[in-house]
C-alpha cells in the first residue's frame, strides 16, 4: 500500500521526466490566443478513490479544455437523446487522421468516424436537444469537476470563433450531406464555447476520478453519470482520445485519456484513480508532450495499464 508521500515523490519524478521532453514540441498557435501559453508550464494532479489528492508542478494554472470538451458533450448528448440517435449520426472507429481532417467528409465516408474528432464532435453537439445546450454543458462540467466557479474564457472563445475556418468548413460539409441538423453557425458557436471552458488539472482529475469509478463518485458515494455512458466514453477515449497517436499511447500508457490542444489531458486510470496533466507544449500529433510522457511514466510506476496484471495493484 502506497502512502500519499510516496505518490508525491513519484509525481515529482514524473514531472522531471516530462520536462525533459519540452524542448521537442511547441505551443499551439492556430488559435492565436493559445499561443500566449507559457511553454515552461507542466503540472499534474492525481486523486485516489478515497479522495487523497496529490499535486505537482503547475497543477493550478488554468487552461481551456479544447478537445477534452468532446467527452462532456458526448455524455450530454447520450443523456439527452440516447444511444441510437447519437450513433446514427457519428461512428465509433478511430480515424488515423488528424483531429480537424476533412478528408473523410469529402470522400463521403459518412457519418464522421467518432465523437472525439472535430467533425464527430460538431455533430454530437448538434444532437444535444435542450433549450440552452451550452448552459447545460457548463452545468455538467461544474458538477462533474465539483467546482461551481468554472467559466468560459471569453478571449479564447472569441479567438477561436474568428480563426475557426476549418471547423466552419467541416460544419458546412456536414450540412450539405444532411448529417448536421440545424444552423451550422449556431452549432459551431456552441462548440467553440465548449472548447473554451477554463479548468485546472485538479478540476479534471476530479472528473477523471468519476470516469475511473464507472460514474460513481467514490468520495460521496453518489452516481454522477450512468455506468453505460461511462463505458462508451472511456472506450472511445482509449481508442480515439489521443488523436492519431491513440494506438501508440494505448500500448505505452494504456489509460483511457483525452487530450486537448490547450495542453490538458484527462486520464481515467485503473484502480479507480483520476489523473489530469497540463503542459501547453504539444508534439506533432497535437498531444501535450510533457503530459503523455508523465502518464507513460506513471502507468509503469503505478501499474495503471488497462491490460496490466490485475493481481499486482501497486497503489
Ligand atoms: N477547439 C479546437 C478545434 O476545434 C479543439 C481541437 C483540439 O483540442 O483537438 O480546433
PDB file of C-alpha atoms and ligand atoms in Angstrom:
ATOM      1  CA  UNK A   1       0.000   0.000   0.000  1.00  0.00           C
ATOM      2  CA  UNK A   2       1.446   3.361  -1.021  1.00  0.00           C
ATOM      3  CA  UNK A   3       1.328   6.430   1.209  1.00  0.00           C
ATOM      4  CA  UNK A   4       0.435   9.872  -0.239  1.00  0.00           C
ATOM      5  CA  UNK A   5       4.053  10.969   0.283  1.00  0.00           C
ATOM      6  CA  UNK A   6       5.225   8.043  -1.901  1.00  0.00           C
ATOM      7  CA  UNK A   7       2.871   9.210  -4.640  1.00  0.00           C
ATOM      8  CA  UNK A   8       4.041  12.820  -4.220  1.00  0.00           C
ATOM      9  CA  UNK A   9       7.566  11.601  -4.828  1.00  0.00           C
ATOM     10  CA  UNK A  10       6.534   9.645  -7.924  1.00  0.00           C
ATOM     11  CA  UNK A  11       4.717  12.717  -9.281  1.00  0.00           C
ATOM     12  CA  UNK A  12       7.903  14.746  -8.842  1.00  0.00           C
ATOM     13  CA  UNK A  13       9.824  12.094 -10.775  1.00  0.00           C
ATOM     14  CA  UNK A  14       7.145  12.088 -13.497  1.00  0.00           C
ATOM     15  CA  UNK A  15       7.392  15.872 -13.705  1.00  0.00           C
ATOM     16  CA  UNK A  16      11.140  15.732 -14.110  1.00  0.00           C
ATOM     17  CA  UNK A  17      10.788  13.082 -16.807  1.00  0.00           C
ATOM     18  CA  UNK A  18       8.041  15.049 -18.617  1.00  0.00           C
ATOM     19  CA  UNK A  19      10.092  18.261 -18.514  1.00  0.00           C
ATOM     20  CA  UNK A  20      12.968  16.596 -20.325  1.00  0.00           C
ATOM     21  CA  UNK A  21      10.771  16.434 -23.482  1.00  0.00           C
ATOM     22  CA  UNK A  22       9.510  20.029 -23.535  1.00  0.00           C
ATOM     23  CA  UNK A  23      12.161  21.281 -25.951  1.00  0.00           C
ATOM     24  CA  UNK A  24      10.898  18.821 -28.591  1.00  0.00           C
ATOM     25  CA  UNK A  25       7.500  20.424 -29.226  1.00  0.00           C
ATOM     26  CA  UNK A  26       5.683  23.744 -29.461  1.00  0.00           C
ATOM     27  CA  UNK A  27       2.619  25.551 -28.155  1.00  0.00           C
ATOM     28  CA  UNK A  28      -0.480  25.539 -30.433  1.00  0.00           C
ATOM     29  CA  UNK A  29      -0.780  28.780 -32.384  1.00  0.00           C
ATOM     30  CA  UNK A  30      -3.551  28.131 -34.930  1.00  0.00           C
ATOM     31  CA  UNK A  31      -5.911  29.629 -32.340  1.00  0.00           C
ATOM     32  CA  UNK A  32      -3.968  32.900 -31.692  1.00  0.00           C
ATOM     33  CA  UNK A  33      -4.970  33.186 -28.041  1.00  0.00           C
ATOM     34  CA  UNK A  34      -3.495  29.723 -27.248  1.00  0.00           C
ATOM     35  CA  UNK A  35      -0.062  30.892 -28.429  1.00  0.00           C
ATOM     36  CA  UNK A  36       0.173  33.056 -25.285  1.00  0.00           C
ATOM     37  CA  UNK A  37       0.613  29.990 -23.030  1.00  0.00           C
ATOM     38  CA  UNK A  38       3.892  29.676 -21.116  1.00  0.00           C
ATOM     39  CA  UNK A  39       5.830  26.765 -22.693  1.00  0.00           C
ATOM     40  CA  UNK A  40       7.644  26.037 -19.418  1.00  0.00           C
ATOM     41  CA  UNK A  41       4.424  25.119 -17.613  1.00  0.00           C
ATOM     42  CA  UNK A  42       3.937  21.491 -16.635  1.00  0.00           C
ATOM     43  CA  UNK A  43       1.671  20.187 -13.904  1.00  0.00           C
ATOM     44  CA  UNK A  44      -0.231  17.154 -12.720  1.00  0.00           C
ATOM     45  CA  UNK A  45      -2.945  16.205 -10.248  1.00  0.00           C
ATOM     46  CA  UNK A  46      -3.791  12.632  -9.193  1.00  0.00           C
ATOM     47  CA  UNK A  47      -6.752  11.650  -6.994  1.00  0.00           C
ATOM     48  CA  UNK A  48      -7.097   8.274  -5.257  1.00  0.00           C
ATOM     49  CA  UNK A  49     -10.513   6.657  -4.686  1.00  0.00           C
ATOM     50  CA  UNK A  50     -10.508   7.771  -1.043  1.00  0.00           C
ATOM     51  CA  UNK A  51     -10.191  11.383  -2.191  1.00  0.00           C
ATOM     52  CA  UNK A  52      -6.488  11.767  -1.366  1.00  0.00           C
ATOM     53  CA  UNK A  53      -5.272  14.420  -3.789  1.00  0.00           C
ATOM     54  CA  UNK A  54      -1.635  14.686  -4.894  1.00  0.00           C
ATOM     55  CA  UNK A  55      -0.421  17.629  -6.944  1.00  0.00           C
ATOM     56  CA  UNK A  56       2.863  18.630  -8.563  1.00  0.00           C
ATOM     57  CA  UNK A  57       4.288  21.431 -10.679  1.00  0.00           C
ATOM     58  CA  UNK A  58       1.941  23.910 -12.357  1.00  0.00           C
ATOM     59  CA  UNK A  59      -1.165  21.933 -11.408  1.00  0.00           C
ATOM     60  CA  UNK A  60      -3.118  25.119 -10.643  1.00  0.00           C
ATOM     61  CA  UNK A  61      -2.546  27.009 -13.912  1.00  0.00           C
ATOM     62  CA  UNK A  62      -5.883  27.473 -15.715  1.00  0.00           C
ATOM     63  CA  UNK A  63      -6.206  26.334 -19.341  1.00  0.00           C
ATOM     64  CA  UNK A  64      -9.048  25.811 -21.791  1.00  0.00           C
ATOM     65  CA  UNK A  65     -10.345  22.287 -22.252  1.00  0.00           C
ATOM     66  CA  UNK A  66     -10.375  22.320 -26.068  1.00  0.00           C
ATOM     67  CA  UNK A  67     -10.946  18.745 -27.249  1.00  0.00           C
ATOM     68  CA  UNK A  68     -11.434  17.441 -23.708  1.00  0.00           C
ATOM     69  CA  UNK A  69     -14.842  19.149 -24.037  1.00  0.00           C
ATOM     70  CA  UNK A  70     -15.722  16.372 -26.519  1.00  0.00           C
ATOM     71  CA  UNK A  71     -16.053  13.868 -23.673  1.00  0.00           C
ATOM     72  CA  UNK A  72     -18.549  16.111 -21.848  1.00  0.00           C
ATOM     73  CA  UNK A  73     -20.576  16.863 -24.998  1.00  0.00           C
ATOM     74  CA  UNK A  74     -20.776  13.129 -25.708  1.00  0.00           C
ATOM     75  CA  UNK A  75     -22.080  12.485 -22.181  1.00  0.00           C
ATOM     76  CA  UNK A  76     -24.677  15.242 -22.567  1.00  0.00           C
ATOM     77  CA  UNK A  77     -25.807  14.006 -25.992  1.00  0.00           C
ATOM     78  CA  UNK A  78     -26.147  10.410 -24.728  1.00  0.00           C
ATOM     79  CA  UNK A  79     -28.070  11.627 -21.678  1.00  0.00           C
ATOM     80  CA  UNK A  80     -30.477  13.775 -23.657  1.00  0.00           C
ATOM     81  CA  UNK A  81     -31.145  11.918 -26.923  1.00  0.00           C
ATOM     82  CA  UNK A  82     -29.791   8.420 -26.242  1.00  0.00           C
ATOM     83  CA  UNK A  83     -27.508   5.859 -27.846  1.00  0.00           C
ATOM     84  CA  UNK A  84     -29.485   5.151 -31.054  1.00  0.00           C
ATOM     85  CA  UNK A  85     -29.790   8.791 -32.111  1.00  0.00           C
ATOM     86  CA  UNK A  86     -26.175   9.725 -31.302  1.00  0.00           C
ATOM     87  CA  UNK A  87     -24.663   6.730 -33.078  1.00  0.00           C
ATOM     88  CA  UNK A  88     -26.888   7.154 -36.102  1.00  0.00           C
ATOM     89  CA  UNK A  89     -25.052  10.468 -36.592  1.00  0.00           C
ATOM     90  CA  UNK A  90     -21.491   9.535 -35.627  1.00  0.00           C
ATOM     91  CA  UNK A  91     -19.404   6.331 -35.692  1.00  0.00           C
ATOM     92  CA  UNK A  92     -17.146   4.578 -33.176  1.00  0.00           C
ATOM     93  CA  UNK A  93     -13.985   3.963 -35.209  1.00  0.00           C
ATOM     94  CA  UNK A  94     -10.518   5.515 -34.916  1.00  0.00           C
ATOM     95  CA  UNK A  95      -9.580   7.543 -37.996  1.00  0.00           C
ATOM     96  CA  UNK A  96      -5.793   7.530 -38.234  1.00  0.00           C
ATOM     97  CA  UNK A  97      -6.176  11.124 -39.466  1.00  0.00           C
ATOM     98  CA  UNK A  98      -5.616  14.374 -37.592  1.00  0.00           C
ATOM     99  CA  UNK A  99      -8.393  15.817 -35.452  1.00  0.00           C
ATOM    100  CA  UNK A 100      -9.561  18.521 -37.870  1.00  0.00           C
ATOM    101  CA  UNK A 101      -9.276  16.475 -41.061  1.00  0.00           C
ATOM    102  CA  UNK A 102     -11.924  16.902 -43.777  1.00  0.00           C
ATOM    103  CA  UNK A 103     -10.566  14.076 -45.975  1.00  0.00           C
ATOM    104  CA  UNK A 104     -13.185  11.535 -44.932  1.00  0.00           C
ATOM    105  CA  UNK A 105     -16.047  14.003 -45.285  1.00  0.00           C
ATOM    106  CA  UNK A 106     -15.029  14.896 -48.820  1.00  0.00           C
ATOM    107  CA  UNK A 107     -14.643  11.247 -49.843  1.00  0.00           C
ATOM    108  CA  UNK A 108     -18.142  10.573 -48.471  1.00  0.00           C
ATOM    109  CA  UNK A 109     -17.070   8.202 -45.721  1.00  0.00           C
ATOM    110  CA  UNK A 110     -20.002   9.288 -43.617  1.00  0.00           C
ATOM    111  CA  UNK A 111     -21.031   9.678 -40.881  1.00  0.00           C
ATOM    112  CA  UNK A 112     -17.916  11.096 -39.126  1.00  0.00           C
ATOM    113  CA  UNK A 113     -15.792   8.306 -37.661  1.00  0.00           C
ATOM    114  CA  UNK A 114     -16.090   9.113 -33.937  1.00  0.00           C
ATOM    115  CA  UNK A 115     -17.131  11.829 -31.426  1.00  0.00           C
ATOM    116  CA  UNK A 116     -13.501  12.596 -30.433  1.00  0.00           C
ATOM    117  CA  UNK A 117     -12.570  14.256 -33.746  1.00  0.00           C
ATOM    118  CA  UNK A 118     -13.862  17.699 -34.685  1.00  0.00           C
ATOM    119  CA  UNK A 119     -16.364  16.529 -37.315  1.00  0.00           C
ATOM    120  CA  UNK A 120     -17.818  13.934 -34.938  1.00  0.00           C
ATOM    121  CA  UNK A 121     -17.913  16.362 -32.024  1.00  0.00           C
ATOM    122  CA  UNK A 122     -19.673  19.064 -34.051  1.00  0.00           C
ATOM    123  CA  UNK A 123     -22.357  16.510 -34.973  1.00  0.00           C
ATOM    124  CA  UNK A 124     -22.583  15.362 -31.344  1.00  0.00           C
ATOM    125  CA  UNK A 125     -23.021  18.963 -30.154  1.00  0.00           C
ATOM    126  CA  UNK A 126     -25.738  19.369 -32.811  1.00  0.00           C
ATOM    127  CA  UNK A 127     -27.611  16.382 -31.323  1.00  0.00           C
ATOM    128  CA  UNK A 128     -27.978  17.957 -27.871  1.00  0.00           C
ATOM    129  CA  UNK A 129     -31.664  18.715 -27.770  1.00  0.00           C
ATOM    130  CA  UNK A 130     -32.024  21.244 -24.955  1.00  0.00           C
ATOM    131  CA  UNK A 131     -33.172  24.898 -24.843  1.00  0.00           C
ATOM    132  CA  UNK A 132     -29.666  26.125 -23.919  1.00  0.00           C
ATOM    133  CA  UNK A 133     -27.079  23.432 -24.738  1.00  0.00           C
ATOM    134  CA  UNK A 134     -24.086  25.498 -23.606  1.00  0.00           C
ATOM    135  CA  UNK A 135     -25.566  26.297 -20.194  1.00  0.00           C
ATOM    136  CA  UNK A 136     -26.391  22.593 -19.756  1.00  0.00           C
ATOM    137  CA  UNK A 137     -22.824  21.731 -20.753  1.00  0.00           C
ATOM    138  CA  UNK A 138     -21.342  24.231 -18.284  1.00  0.00           C
ATOM    139  CA  UNK A 139     -23.605  22.919 -15.561  1.00  0.00           C
ATOM    140  CA  UNK A 140     -22.458  19.345 -16.285  1.00  0.00           C
ATOM    141  CA  UNK A 141     -18.776  20.351 -16.247  1.00  0.00           C
ATOM    142  CA  UNK A 142     -19.209  22.180 -12.928  1.00  0.00           C
ATOM    143  CA  UNK A 143     -20.998  19.195 -11.364  1.00  0.00           C
ATOM    144  CA  UNK A 144     -18.535  16.570 -12.585  1.00  0.00           C
ATOM    145  CA  UNK A 145     -15.499  18.674 -11.623  1.00  0.00           C
ATOM    146  CA  UNK A 146     -17.072  19.723  -8.297  1.00  0.00           C
ATOM    147  CA  UNK A 147     -16.260  23.344  -8.982  1.00  0.00           C
ATOM    148  CA  UNK A 148     -19.029  25.944  -9.361  1.00  0.00           C
ATOM    149  CA  UNK A 149     -16.703  28.750 -10.435  1.00  0.00           C
ATOM    150  CA  UNK A 150     -15.655  27.076 -13.720  1.00  0.00           C
ATOM    151  CA  UNK A 151     -16.385  29.515 -16.535  1.00  0.00           C
ATOM    152  CA  UNK A 152     -15.866  30.379 -20.171  1.00  0.00           C
ATOM    153  CA  UNK A 153     -12.585  32.032 -21.198  1.00  0.00           C
ATOM    154  CA  UNK A 154     -14.071  34.784 -23.362  1.00  0.00           C
ATOM    155  CA  UNK A 155     -10.776  35.698 -25.098  1.00  0.00           C
ATOM    156  CA  UNK A 156     -10.070  32.132 -26.201  1.00  0.00           C
ATOM    157  CA  UNK A 157     -13.681  31.699 -27.326  1.00  0.00           C
ATOM    158  CA  UNK A 158     -13.578  34.839 -29.493  1.00  0.00           C
ATOM    159  CA  UNK A 159     -10.125  33.952 -30.835  1.00  0.00           C
ATOM    160  CA  UNK A 160     -11.339  30.507 -31.852  1.00  0.00           C
ATOM    161  CA  UNK A 161     -14.596  31.819 -33.284  1.00  0.00           C
ATOM    162  CA  UNK A 162     -12.693  34.228 -35.520  1.00  0.00           C
ATOM    163  CA  UNK A 163      -9.998  31.786 -36.605  1.00  0.00           C
ATOM    164  CA  UNK A 164     -12.035  28.547 -36.823  1.00  0.00           C
ATOM    165  CA  UNK A 165     -12.262  28.342 -40.603  1.00  0.00           C
ATOM    166  CA  UNK A 166     -11.548  24.605 -40.825  1.00  0.00           C
ATOM    167  CA  UNK A 167     -14.284  23.866 -38.323  1.00  0.00           C
ATOM    168  CA  UNK A 168     -16.619  26.069 -40.344  1.00  0.00           C
ATOM    169  CA  UNK A 169     -15.750  24.069 -43.481  1.00  0.00           C
ATOM    170  CA  UNK A 170     -16.436  20.838 -41.600  1.00  0.00           C
ATOM    171  CA  UNK A 171     -19.831  22.043 -40.362  1.00  0.00           C
ATOM    172  CA  UNK A 172     -20.991  23.198 -43.802  1.00  0.00           C
ATOM    173  CA  UNK A 173     -19.807  19.979 -45.479  1.00  0.00           C
ATOM    174  CA  UNK A 174     -21.748  18.023 -42.866  1.00  0.00           C
ATOM    175  CA  UNK A 175     -24.807  20.165 -43.501  1.00  0.00           C
ATOM    176  CA  UNK A 176     -24.554  19.631 -47.258  1.00  0.00           C
ATOM    177  CA  UNK A 177     -24.614  15.868 -46.661  1.00  0.00           C
ATOM    178  CA  UNK A 178     -27.624  16.159 -44.305  1.00  0.00           C
ATOM    179  CA  UNK A 179     -25.650  14.851 -41.317  1.00  0.00           C
ATOM    180  CA  UNK A 180     -25.719  18.111 -39.370  1.00  0.00           C
ATOM    181  CA  UNK A 181     -29.230  19.196 -38.454  1.00  0.00           C
ATOM    182  CA  UNK A 182     -29.825  22.819 -37.518  1.00  0.00           C
ATOM    183  CA  UNK A 183     -27.982  26.058 -38.141  1.00  0.00           C
ATOM    184  CA  UNK A 184     -24.222  25.381 -38.580  1.00  0.00           C
ATOM    185  CA  UNK A 185     -23.233  28.803 -37.187  1.00  0.00           C
ATOM    186  CA  UNK A 186     -25.258  28.266 -34.046  1.00  0.00           C
ATOM    187  CA  UNK A 187     -23.848  24.766 -33.513  1.00  0.00           C
ATOM    188  CA  UNK A 188     -20.293  25.983 -34.169  1.00  0.00           C
ATOM    189  CA  UNK A 189     -20.773  28.794 -31.670  1.00  0.00           C
ATOM    190  CA  UNK A 190     -21.741  26.214 -29.016  1.00  0.00           C
ATOM    191  CA  UNK A 191     -18.802  24.001 -29.978  1.00  0.00           C
ATOM    192  CA  UNK A 192     -16.324  26.927 -29.715  1.00  0.00           C
ATOM    193  CA  UNK A 193     -17.730  27.923 -26.326  1.00  0.00           C
ATOM    194  CA  UNK A 194     -17.474  24.357 -25.024  1.00  0.00           C
ATOM    195  CA  UNK A 195     -13.824  24.154 -26.124  1.00  0.00           C
ATOM    196  CA  UNK A 196     -13.110  27.455 -24.347  1.00  0.00           C
ATOM    197  CA  UNK A 197     -14.251  26.484 -20.866  1.00  0.00           C
ATOM    198  CA  UNK A 198     -11.359  27.011 -18.462  1.00  0.00           C
ATOM    199  CA  UNK A 199     -10.243  24.421 -15.899  1.00  0.00           C
ATOM    200  CA  UNK A 200      -7.225  23.302 -13.857  1.00  0.00           C
ATOM    201  CA  UNK A 201      -5.718  19.829 -13.534  1.00  0.00           C
ATOM    202  CA  UNK A 202      -7.464  19.422 -10.172  1.00  0.00           C
ATOM    203  CA  UNK A 203     -10.867  20.082 -11.810  1.00  0.00           C
ATOM    204  CA  UNK A 204     -10.210  17.497 -14.493  1.00  0.00           C
ATOM    205  CA  UNK A 205      -8.685  14.962 -12.097  1.00  0.00           C
ATOM    206  CA  UNK A 206     -11.919  15.110 -10.092  1.00  0.00           C
ATOM    207  CA  UNK A 207     -13.867  14.369 -13.296  1.00  0.00           C
ATOM    208  CA  UNK A 208     -11.393  11.603 -14.171  1.00  0.00           C
ATOM    209  CA  UNK A 209     -11.987  10.058 -10.752  1.00  0.00           C
ATOM    210  CA  UNK A 210     -15.675   9.653 -11.605  1.00  0.00           C
ATOM    211  CA  UNK A 211     -14.892   8.151 -15.005  1.00  0.00           C
ATOM    212  CA  UNK A 212     -12.351   5.815 -13.394  1.00  0.00           C
ATOM    213  CA  UNK A 213     -15.032   4.605 -10.962  1.00  0.00           C
ATOM    214  CA  UNK A 214     -17.706   3.837 -13.580  1.00  0.00           C
ATOM    215  CA  UNK A 215     -19.667   7.029 -12.966  1.00  0.00           C
ATOM    216  CA  UNK A 216     -19.721   6.696  -9.186  1.00  0.00           C
ATOM    217  CA  UNK A 217     -18.102   9.370  -7.039  1.00  0.00           C
ATOM    218  CA  UNK A 218     -16.150   7.232  -4.562  1.00  0.00           C
ATOM    219  CA  UNK A 219     -15.830  10.168  -2.179  1.00  0.00           C
ATOM    220  CA  UNK A 220     -19.547  10.953  -1.756  1.00  0.00           C
ATOM    221  CA  UNK A 221     -20.962   7.616  -2.960  1.00  0.00           C
ATOM    222  CA  UNK A 222     -23.221   9.369  -5.485  1.00  0.00           C
ATOM    223  CA  UNK A 223     -23.794   8.003  -9.012  1.00  0.00           C
ATOM    224  CA  UNK A 224     -22.841  11.048 -11.120  1.00  0.00           C
ATOM    225  CA  UNK A 225     -23.088   9.531 -14.626  1.00  0.00           C
ATOM    226  CA  UNK A 226     -24.840   6.341 -15.794  1.00  0.00           C
ATOM    227  CA  UNK A 227     -22.436   3.414 -15.965  1.00  0.00           C
ATOM    228  CA  UNK A 228     -23.353   2.565 -19.616  1.00  0.00           C
ATOM    229  CA  UNK A 229     -22.436   6.103 -20.680  1.00  0.00           C
ATOM    230  CA  UNK A 230     -19.081   5.993 -18.866  1.00  0.00           C
ATOM    231  CA  UNK A 231     -18.283   2.673 -20.561  1.00  0.00           C
ATOM    232  CA  UNK A 232     -18.838   4.225 -24.003  1.00  0.00           C
ATOM    233  CA  UNK A 233     -16.886   7.397 -23.205  1.00  0.00           C
ATOM    234  CA  UNK A 234     -13.899   5.510 -21.749  1.00  0.00           C
ATOM    235  CA  UNK A 235     -13.813   3.072 -24.655  1.00  0.00           C
ATOM    236  CA  UNK A 236     -13.713   5.953 -27.132  1.00  0.00           C
ATOM    237  CA  UNK A 237     -11.056   7.707 -25.034  1.00  0.00           C
ATOM    238  CA  UNK A 238      -8.889   4.586 -25.143  1.00  0.00           C
ATOM    239  CA  UNK A 239      -9.325   4.005 -28.886  1.00  0.00           C
ATOM    240  CA  UNK A 240      -9.657   7.577 -30.218  1.00  0.00           C
ATOM    241  CA  UNK A 241      -8.851  10.061 -27.412  1.00  0.00           C
ATOM    242  CA  UNK A 242      -5.260  10.919 -28.294  1.00  0.00           C
ATOM    243  CA  UNK A 243      -5.753  11.937 -31.935  1.00  0.00           C
ATOM    244  CA  UNK A 244      -3.799   9.813 -34.413  1.00  0.00           C
ATOM    245  CA  UNK A 245      -1.463   8.787 -31.605  1.00  0.00           C
ATOM    246  CA  UNK A 246      -4.187   6.832 -29.777  1.00  0.00           C
ATOM    247  CA  UNK A 247      -2.810   3.409 -30.703  1.00  0.00           C
ATOM    248  CA  UNK A 248       0.735   4.176 -29.573  1.00  0.00           C
ATOM    249  CA  UNK A 249      -0.474   5.784 -26.346  1.00  0.00           C
ATOM    250  CA  UNK A 250      -2.745   2.791 -25.656  1.00  0.00           C
ATOM    251  CA  UNK A 251       0.247   0.468 -25.994  1.00  0.00           C
ATOM    252  CA  UNK A 252       2.619   2.595 -23.923  1.00  0.00           C
ATOM    253  CA  UNK A 253       0.334   4.005 -21.189  1.00  0.00           C
ATOM    254  CA  UNK A 254      -2.900   2.045 -21.625  1.00  0.00           C
ATOM    255  CA  UNK A 255      -5.020   4.645 -19.799  1.00  0.00           C
ATOM    256  CA  UNK A 256      -8.297   5.879 -21.343  1.00  0.00           C
ATOM    257  CA  UNK A 257      -7.392   9.533 -21.906  1.00  0.00           C
ATOM    258  CA  UNK A 258      -8.454  12.599 -23.848  1.00  0.00           C
ATOM    259  CA  UNK A 259      -6.164  15.436 -24.786  1.00  0.00           C
ATOM    260  CA  UNK A 260      -6.829  18.970 -25.972  1.00  0.00           C
ATOM    261  CA  UNK A 261      -4.679  21.430 -27.907  1.00  0.00           C
ATOM    262  CA  UNK A 262      -4.835  23.749 -24.880  1.00  0.00           C
ATOM    263  CA  UNK A 263      -2.328  21.314 -23.310  1.00  0.00           C
ATOM    264  CA  UNK A 264      -4.575  19.336 -20.994  1.00  0.00           C
ATOM    265  CA  UNK A 265      -5.028  15.572 -20.735  1.00  0.00           C
ATOM    266  CA  UNK A 266      -7.714  13.870 -18.652  1.00  0.00           C
ATOM    267  CA  UNK A 267      -6.940  10.247 -17.766  1.00  0.00           C
ATOM    268  CA  UNK A 268      -9.264   7.694 -16.107  1.00  0.00           C
ATOM    269  CA  UNK A 269      -6.849   5.098 -14.768  1.00  0.00           C
ATOM    270  CA  UNK A 270      -7.153   1.564 -13.416  1.00  0.00           C
ATOM    271  CA  UNK A 271      -7.566   1.088  -9.644  1.00  0.00           C
ATOM    272  CA  UNK A 272     -10.161   3.903  -9.729  1.00  0.00           C
ATOM    273  CA  UNK A 273      -7.556   6.665  -9.993  1.00  0.00           C
ATOM    274  CA  UNK A 274      -8.282  10.036 -11.630  1.00  0.00           C
ATOM    275  CA  UNK A 275      -5.409  11.956 -13.222  1.00  0.00           C
ATOM    276  CA  UNK A 276      -5.077  15.162 -15.209  1.00  0.00           C
ATOM    277  CA  UNK A 277      -1.996  16.818 -16.653  1.00  0.00           C
ATOM    278  CA  UNK A 278      -1.269  20.234 -18.133  1.00  0.00           C
ATOM    279  CA  UNK A 279       1.592  21.274 -20.377  1.00  0.00           C
ATOM    280  CA  UNK A 280       0.909  23.501 -23.404  1.00  0.00           C
ATOM    281  CA  UNK A 281       3.895  22.297 -25.452  1.00  0.00           C
ATOM    282  CA  UNK A 282       2.462  19.849 -27.991  1.00  0.00           C
ATOM    283  CA  UNK A 283       4.058  17.166 -30.131  1.00  0.00           C
ATOM    284  CA  UNK A 284       3.410  16.848 -33.885  1.00  0.00           C
ATOM    285  CA  UNK A 285       0.181  14.914 -33.279  1.00  0.00           C
ATOM    286  CA  UNK A 286      -1.249  17.716 -31.083  1.00  0.00           C
ATOM    287  CA  UNK A 287      -0.802  15.980 -27.710  1.00  0.00           C
ATOM    288  CA  UNK A 288       0.865  17.622 -24.695  1.00  0.00           C
ATOM    289  CA  UNK A 289       4.386  16.231 -24.935  1.00  0.00           C
ATOM    290  CA  UNK A 290       5.092  16.581 -21.216  1.00  0.00           C
ATOM    291  CA  UNK A 291       1.657  15.184 -20.381  1.00  0.00           C
ATOM    292  CA  UNK A 292       1.947  11.988 -22.398  1.00  0.00           C
ATOM    293  CA  UNK A 293       5.387  11.249 -21.006  1.00  0.00           C
ATOM    294  CA  UNK A 294       4.249  11.838 -17.425  1.00  0.00           C
ATOM    295  CA  UNK A 295       1.310   9.481 -17.960  1.00  0.00           C
ATOM    296  CA  UNK A 296       3.508   6.829 -19.534  1.00  0.00           C
ATOM    297  CA  UNK A 297       5.874   7.117 -16.584  1.00  0.00           C
ATOM    298  CA  UNK A 298       3.057   6.817 -14.042  1.00  0.00           C
ATOM    299  CA  UNK A 299       1.467   3.919 -15.870  1.00  0.00           C
ATOM    300  CA  UNK A 300       4.684   1.934 -15.492  1.00  0.00           C
ATOM    301  CA  UNK A 301       5.380   3.023 -11.924  1.00  0.00           C
ATOM    302  CA  UNK A 302       1.851   2.509 -10.547  1.00  0.00           C
ATOM    303  CA  UNK A 303       0.778  -0.412 -12.758  1.00  0.00           C
ATOM    304  CA  UNK A 304      -2.018   1.606 -14.379  1.00  0.00           C
ATOM    305  CA  UNK A 305      -2.093  -0.004 -17.837  1.00  0.00           C
ATOM    306  CA  UNK A 306      -5.582  -1.160 -18.813  1.00  0.00           C
ATOM    307  CA  UNK A 307      -4.269  -4.646 -19.571  1.00  0.00           C
ATOM    308  CA  UNK A 308      -1.768  -4.844 -16.727  1.00  0.00           C
ATOM    309  CA  UNK A 309      -1.758  -7.882 -14.491  1.00  0.00           C
ATOM    310  CA  UNK A 310      -4.581  -7.014 -12.082  1.00  0.00           C
ATOM    311  CA  UNK A 311      -3.242  -9.223  -9.295  1.00  0.00           C
ATOM    312  CA  UNK A 312      -0.377  -6.826  -8.613  1.00  0.00           C
ATOM    313  CA  UNK A 313      -2.043  -3.487  -7.844  1.00  0.00           C
ATOM    314  CA  UNK A 314       0.574  -1.142  -6.528  1.00  0.00           C
ATOM    315  CA  UNK A 315      -1.349   1.811  -5.080  1.00  0.00           C
TER     316      UNK A 315
HETATM  317  N1  LIG B   1     -11.143  23.887 -30.376  1.00  0.00           N
HETATM  318  C1  LIG B   1     -10.168  23.104 -31.055  1.00  0.00           C
HETATM  319  C2  LIG B   1     -10.518  22.981 -32.513  1.00  0.00           C
HETATM  320  O1  LIG B   1     -11.624  22.727 -32.847  1.00  0.00           O
HETATM  321  C3  LIG B   1     -10.108  21.777 -30.420  1.00  0.00           C
HETATM  322  C4  LIG B   1      -9.064  20.936 -31.026  1.00  0.00           C
HETATM  323  C5  LIG B   1      -8.379  20.037 -30.051  1.00  0.00           C
HETATM  324  O2  LIG B   1      -8.201  20.332 -28.886  1.00  0.00           O
HETATM  325  O3  LIG B   1      -8.011  18.961 -30.522  1.00  0.00           O
HETATM  326  O4  LIG B   1      -9.693  23.133 -33.372  1.00  0.00           O
END
